[in-house]
Amino acid sequence: MASRKVLIIGYGSPIRGDDAIGPLVADRLEAEGMPEGVEVISRHILTAELVADLVEHDRVVFLDAAVDGAPGEVRCRSLAPDASAMSTMAHFLDPRELLAWCETLYGKVPETFLVSACGSAFDYSNYVLTPTAEAAIEPMLEWVRRLIDPNILLTSNQLPGASSRETGTPLPIP
């Protein structure tokens, strides 16, 4: 596991308040420096072009904002391919849909996780988070550090309730 390749993708709109947390956490990780074999990218949206990058890695960690929880709540979920997880916008894709493309096109799916923080405001603002979202940055960073640690093996079949393919499996908070 020491030589595994990890891809971290922070995504979200930098002009929609707390939705910027994914790219901001990715930028913070890149600034602090990552171990060999760990690549960090930041995107406004997920596009089909990312599929070729995903299959080149053993583990992928997506970073995003969420709207379906208490503001500031940080979660980590394992993800599995799901072709039915299609976005309503043709130029923005769900991570599970990208994984389904990996499975269909390449016959390979990296071990994948989504680390998200529930936001409280998604109004127009340029890379400005609410204090609640700002406080969620460090817990998100801790999740990522745990997920890139080559000494920790977190496979979806080792997690309780791992059969959930649509919403992913919540992992215990580190």
mmCIF file with all atom_site columns, N, CA and C in Angstrom, residues 114-142:
data_model
loop_
_atom_site.group_PDB
_atom_site.id
_atom_site.type_symbol
_atom_site.label_atom_id
_atom_site.label_alt_id
_atom_site.label_comp_id
_atom_site.label_asym_id
_atom_site.label_entity_id
_atom_site.label_seq_id
_atom_site.pdbx_PDB_ins_code
_atom_site.Cartn_x
_atom_site.Cartn_y
_atom_site.Cartn_z
_atom_site.occupancy
_atom_site.B_iso_or_equiv
_atom_site.pdbx_formal_charge
_atom_site.auth_seq_id
_atom_site.auth_comp_id
_atom_site.auth_asym_id
_atom_site.auth_atom_id
_atom_site.pdbx_PDB_model_num
ATOM 1  N N  . LEU A 1 114 ? -16.051 10.251 -0.356 1.00 0.00 ? 114 LEU A N  1
ATOM 2  C CA . LEU A 1 114 ? -16.514 11.635 -0.436 1.00 0.00 ? 114 LEU A CA 1
ATOM 3  C C  . LEU A 1 114 ? -16.453 12.219 0.966  1.00 0.00 ? 114 LEU A C  1
ATOM 4  N N  . VAL A 1 115 ? -15.673 13.270 1.122  1.00 0.00 ? 115 VAL A N  1
ATOM 5  C CA . VAL A 1 115 ? -15.613 14.011 2.383  1.00 0.00 ? 115 VAL A CA 1
ATOM 6  C C  . VAL A 1 115 ? -16.363 15.311 2.129  1.00 0.00 ? 115 VAL A C  1
ATOM 7  N N  . SER A 1 116 ? -17.430 15.524 2.889  1.00 0.00 ? 116 SER A N  1
ATOM 8  C CA . SER A 1 116 ? -18.246 16.711 2.663  1.00 0.00 ? 116 SER A CA 1
ATOM 9  C C  . SER A 1 116 ? -18.516 17.451 3.965  1.00 0.00 ? 116 SER A C  1
ATOM 10 N N  . ALA A 1 117 ? -18.771 18.742 3.822  1.00 0.00 ? 117 ALA A N  1
ATOM 11 C CA . ALA A 1 117 ? -19.154 19.591 4.947  1.00 0.00 ? 117 ALA A CA 1
ATOM 12 C C  . ALA A 1 117 ? -20.462 20.274 4.586  1.00 0.00 ? 117 ALA A C  1
ATOM 13 N N  . CYS A 1 118 ? -21.418 20.223 5.486  1.00 0.00 ? 118 CYS A N  1
ATOM 14 C CA . CYS A 1 118 ? -22.707 20.848 5.235  1.00 0.00 ? 118 CYS A CA 1
ATOM 15 C C  . CYS A 1 118 ? -22.578 22.358 5.391  1.00 0.00 ? 118 CYS A C  1
ATOM 16 N N  . GLY A 1 119 ? -22.982 23.056 4.358  1.00 0.00 ? 119 GLY A N  1
ATOM 17 C CA . GLY A 1 119 ? -22.908 24.509 4.364  1.00 0.00 ? 119 GLY A CA 1
ATOM 18 C C  . GLY A 1 119 ? -24.181 25.135 4.895  1.00 0.00 ? 119 GLY A C  1
ATOM 19 N N  . SER A 1 120 ? -24.126 26.441 5.109  1.00 0.00 ? 120 SER A N  1
ATOM 20 C CA . SER A 1 120 ? -25.321 27.146 5.592  1.00 0.00 ? 120 SER A CA 1
ATOM 21 C C  . SER A 1 120 ? -25.721 28.309 4.689  1.00 0.00 ? 120 SER A C  1
ATOM 22 N N  . ALA A 1 121 ? -24.828 28.749 3.808  1.00 0.00 ? 121 ALA A N  1
ATOM 23 C CA . ALA A 1 121 ? -25.153 29.866 2.916  1.00 0.00 ? 121 ALA A CA 1
ATOM 24 C C  . ALA A 1 121 ? -24.493 29.632 1.565  1.00 0.00 ? 121 ALA A C  1
ATOM 25 N N  . PHE A 1 122 ? -25.294 29.741 0.519  1.00 0.00 ? 122 PHE A N  1
ATOM 26 C CA . PHE A 1 122 ? -24.796 29.507 -0.837 1.00 0.00 ? 122 PHE A CA 1
ATOM 27 C C  . PHE A 1 122 ? -25.087 30.715 -1.732 1.00 0.00 ? 122 PHE A C  1
ATOM 28 N N  . ASP A 1 123 ? -25.136 31.891 -1.091 1.00 0.00 ? 123 ASP A N  1
ATOM 29 C CA . ASP A 1 123 ? -25.331 33.136 -1.826 1.00 0.00 ? 123 ASP A CA 1
ATOM 30 C C  . ASP A 1 123 ? -24.056 33.490 -2.574 1.00 0.00 ? 123 ASP A C  1
ATOM 31 N N  . TYR A 1 124 ? -24.155 34.481 -3.438 1.00 0.00 ? 124 TYR A N  1
ATOM 32 C CA . TYR A 1 124 ? -22.986 34.900 -4.199 1.00 0.00 ? 124 TYR A CA 1
ATOM 33 C C  . TYR A 1 124 ? -21.941 35.553 -3.303 1.00 0.00 ? 124 TYR A C  1
ATOM 34 N N  . SER A 1 125 ? -20.740 35.012 -3.344 1.00 0.00 ? 125 SER A N  1
ATOM 35 C CA . SER A 1 125 ? -19.575 35.591 -2.678 1.00 0.00 ? 125 SER A CA 1
ATOM 36 C C  . SER A 1 125 ? -18.360 34.853 -3.219 1.00 0.00 ? 125 SER A C  1
ATOM 37 N N  . ASN A 1 126 ? -17.277 35.543 -3.370 1.00 0.00 ? 126 ASN A N  1
ATOM 38 C CA . ASN A 1 126 ? -16.089 34.980 -4.004 1.00 0.00 ? 126 ASN A CA 1
ATOM 39 C C  . ASN A 1 126 ? -15.155 34.366 -2.962 1.00 0.00 ? 126 ASN A C  1
ATOM 40 N N  . TYR A 1 127 ? -15.159 33.027 -2.850 1.00 0.00 ? 127 TYR A N  1
ATOM 41 C CA . TYR A 1 127 ? -14.303 32.304 -1.912 1.00 0.00 ? 127 TYR A CA 1
ATOM 42 C C  . TYR A 1 127 ? -14.450 32.797 -0.479 1.00 0.00 ? 127 TYR A C  1
ATOM 43 N N  . VAL A 1 128 ? -15.658 33.160 -0.085 1.00 0.00 ? 128 VAL A N  1
ATOM 44 C CA . VAL A 1 128 ? -15.915 33.591 1.285  1.00 0.00 ? 128 VAL A CA 1
ATOM 45 C C  . VAL A 1 128 ? -16.858 32.591 1.928  1.00 0.00 ? 128 VAL A C  1
ATOM 46 N N  . LEU A 1 129 ? -16.361 31.913 2.967  1.00 0.00 ? 129 LEU A N  1
ATOM 47 C CA . LEU A 1 129 ? -17.155 30.915 3.681  1.00 0.00 ? 129 LEU A CA 1
ATOM 48 C C  . LEU A 1 129 ? -17.793 31.538 4.916  1.00 0.00 ? 129 LEU A C  1
ATOM 49 N N  . THR A 1 130 ? -18.908 30.950 5.338  1.00 0.00 ? 130 THR A N  1
ATOM 50 C CA . THR A 1 130 ? -19.496 31.343 6.614  1.00 0.00 ? 130 THR A CA 1
ATOM 51 C C  . THR A 1 130 ? -18.587 30.831 7.732  1.00 0.00 ? 130 THR A C  1
ATOM 52 N N  . PRO A 1 131 ? -18.686 31.390 8.932  1.00 0.00 ? 131 PRO A N  1
ATOM 53 C CA . PRO A 1 131 ? -17.883 30.874 10.046 1.00 0.00 ? 131 PRO A CA 1
ATOM 54 C C  . PRO A 1 131 ? -18.120 29.374 10.300 1.00 0.00 ? 131 PRO A C  1
ATOM 55 N N  . THR A 1 132 ? -19.337 28.906 10.082 1.00 0.00 ? 132 THR A N  1
ATOM 56 C CA . THR A 1 132 ? -19.651 27.485 10.268 1.00 0.00 ? 132 THR A CA 1
ATOM 57 C C  . THR A 1 132 ? -18.857 26.625 9.288  1.00 0.00 ? 132 THR A C  1
ATOM 58 N N  . ALA A 1 133 ? -18.836 27.018 8.030  1.00 0.00 ? 133 ALA A N  1
ATOM 59 C CA . ALA A 1 133 ? -18.079 26.266 7.024  1.00 0.00 ? 133 ALA A CA 1
ATOM 60 C C  . ALA A 1 133 ? -16.585 26.398 7.276  1.00 0.00 ? 133 ALA A C  1
ATOM 61 N N  . GLU A 1 134 ? -16.161 27.574 7.673  1.00 0.00 ? 134 GLU A N  1
ATOM 62 C CA . GLU A 1 134 ? -14.740 27.788 7.984  1.00 0.00 ? 134 GLU A CA 1
ATOM 63 C C  . GLU A 1 134 ? -14.287 26.816 9.079  1.00 0.00 ? 134 GLU A C  1
ATOM 64 N N  . ALA A 1 135 ? -15.136 26.607 10.087 1.00 0.00 ? 135 ALA A N  1
ATOM 65 C CA . ALA A 1 135 ? -14.804 25.690 11.186 1.00 0.00 ? 135 ALA A CA 1
ATOM 66 C C  . ALA A 1 135 ? -14.763 24.240 10.725 1.00 0.00 ? 135 ALA A C  1
ATOM 67 N N  . ALA A 1 136 ? -15.391 23.920 9.596  1.00 0.00 ? 136 ALA A N  1
ATOM 68 C CA . ALA A 1 136 ? -15.407 22.548 9.079  1.00 0.00 ? 136 ALA A CA 1
ATOM 69 C C  . ALA A 1 136 ? -14.143 22.203 8.295  1.00 0.00 ? 136 ALA A C  1
ATOM 70 N N  . ILE A 1 137 ? -13.326 23.182 7.969  1.00 0.00 ? 137 ILE A N  1
ATOM 71 C CA . ILE A 1 137 ? -12.124 22.930 7.161  1.00 0.00 ? 137 ILE A CA 1
ATOM 72 C C  . ILE A 1 137 ? -11.172 21.969 7.867  1.00 0.00 ? 137 ILE A C  1
ATOM 73 N N  . GLU A 1 138 ? -10.863 22.213 9.118  1.00 0.00 ? 138 GLU A N  1
ATOM 74 C CA . GLU A 1 138 ? -9.897  21.352 9.810  1.00 0.00 ? 138 GLU A CA 1
ATOM 75 C C  . GLU A 1 138 ? -10.392 19.910 9.926  1.00 0.00 ? 138 GLU A C  1
ATOM 76 N N  . PRO A 1 139 ? -11.663 19.662 10.292 1.00 0.00 ? 139 PRO A N  1
ATOM 77 C CA . PRO A 1 139 ? -12.131 18.268 10.286 1.00 0.00 ? 139 PRO A CA 1
ATOM 78 C C  . PRO A 1 139 ? -12.056 17.615 8.905  1.00 0.00 ? 139 PRO A C  1
ATOM 79 N N  . MET A 1 140 ? -12.305 18.377 7.851  1.00 0.00 ? 140 MET A N  1
ATOM 80 C CA . MET A 1 140 ? -12.169 17.826 6.500  1.00 0.00 ? 140 MET A CA 1
ATOM 81 C C  . MET A 1 140 ? -10.714 17.464 6.225  1.00 0.00 ? 140 MET A C  1
ATOM 82 N N  . LEU A 1 141 ? -9.807  18.353 6.605  1.00 0.00 ? 141 LEU A N  1
ATOM 83 C CA . LEU A 1 141 ? -8.383  18.076 6.411  1.00 0.00 ? 141 LEU A CA 1
ATOM 84 C C  . LEU A 1 141 ? -7.965  16.818 7.180  1.00 0.00 ? 141 LEU A C  1
ATOM 85 N N  . GLU A 1 142 ? -8.484  16.634 8.381  1.00 0.00 ? 142 GLU A N  1
ATOM 86 C CA . GLU A 1 142 ? -8.168  15.435 9.165  1.00 0.00 ? 142 GLU A CA 1
ATOM 87 C C  . GLU A 1 142 ? -8.657  14.172 8.473  1.00 0.00 ? 142 GLU A C  1
#
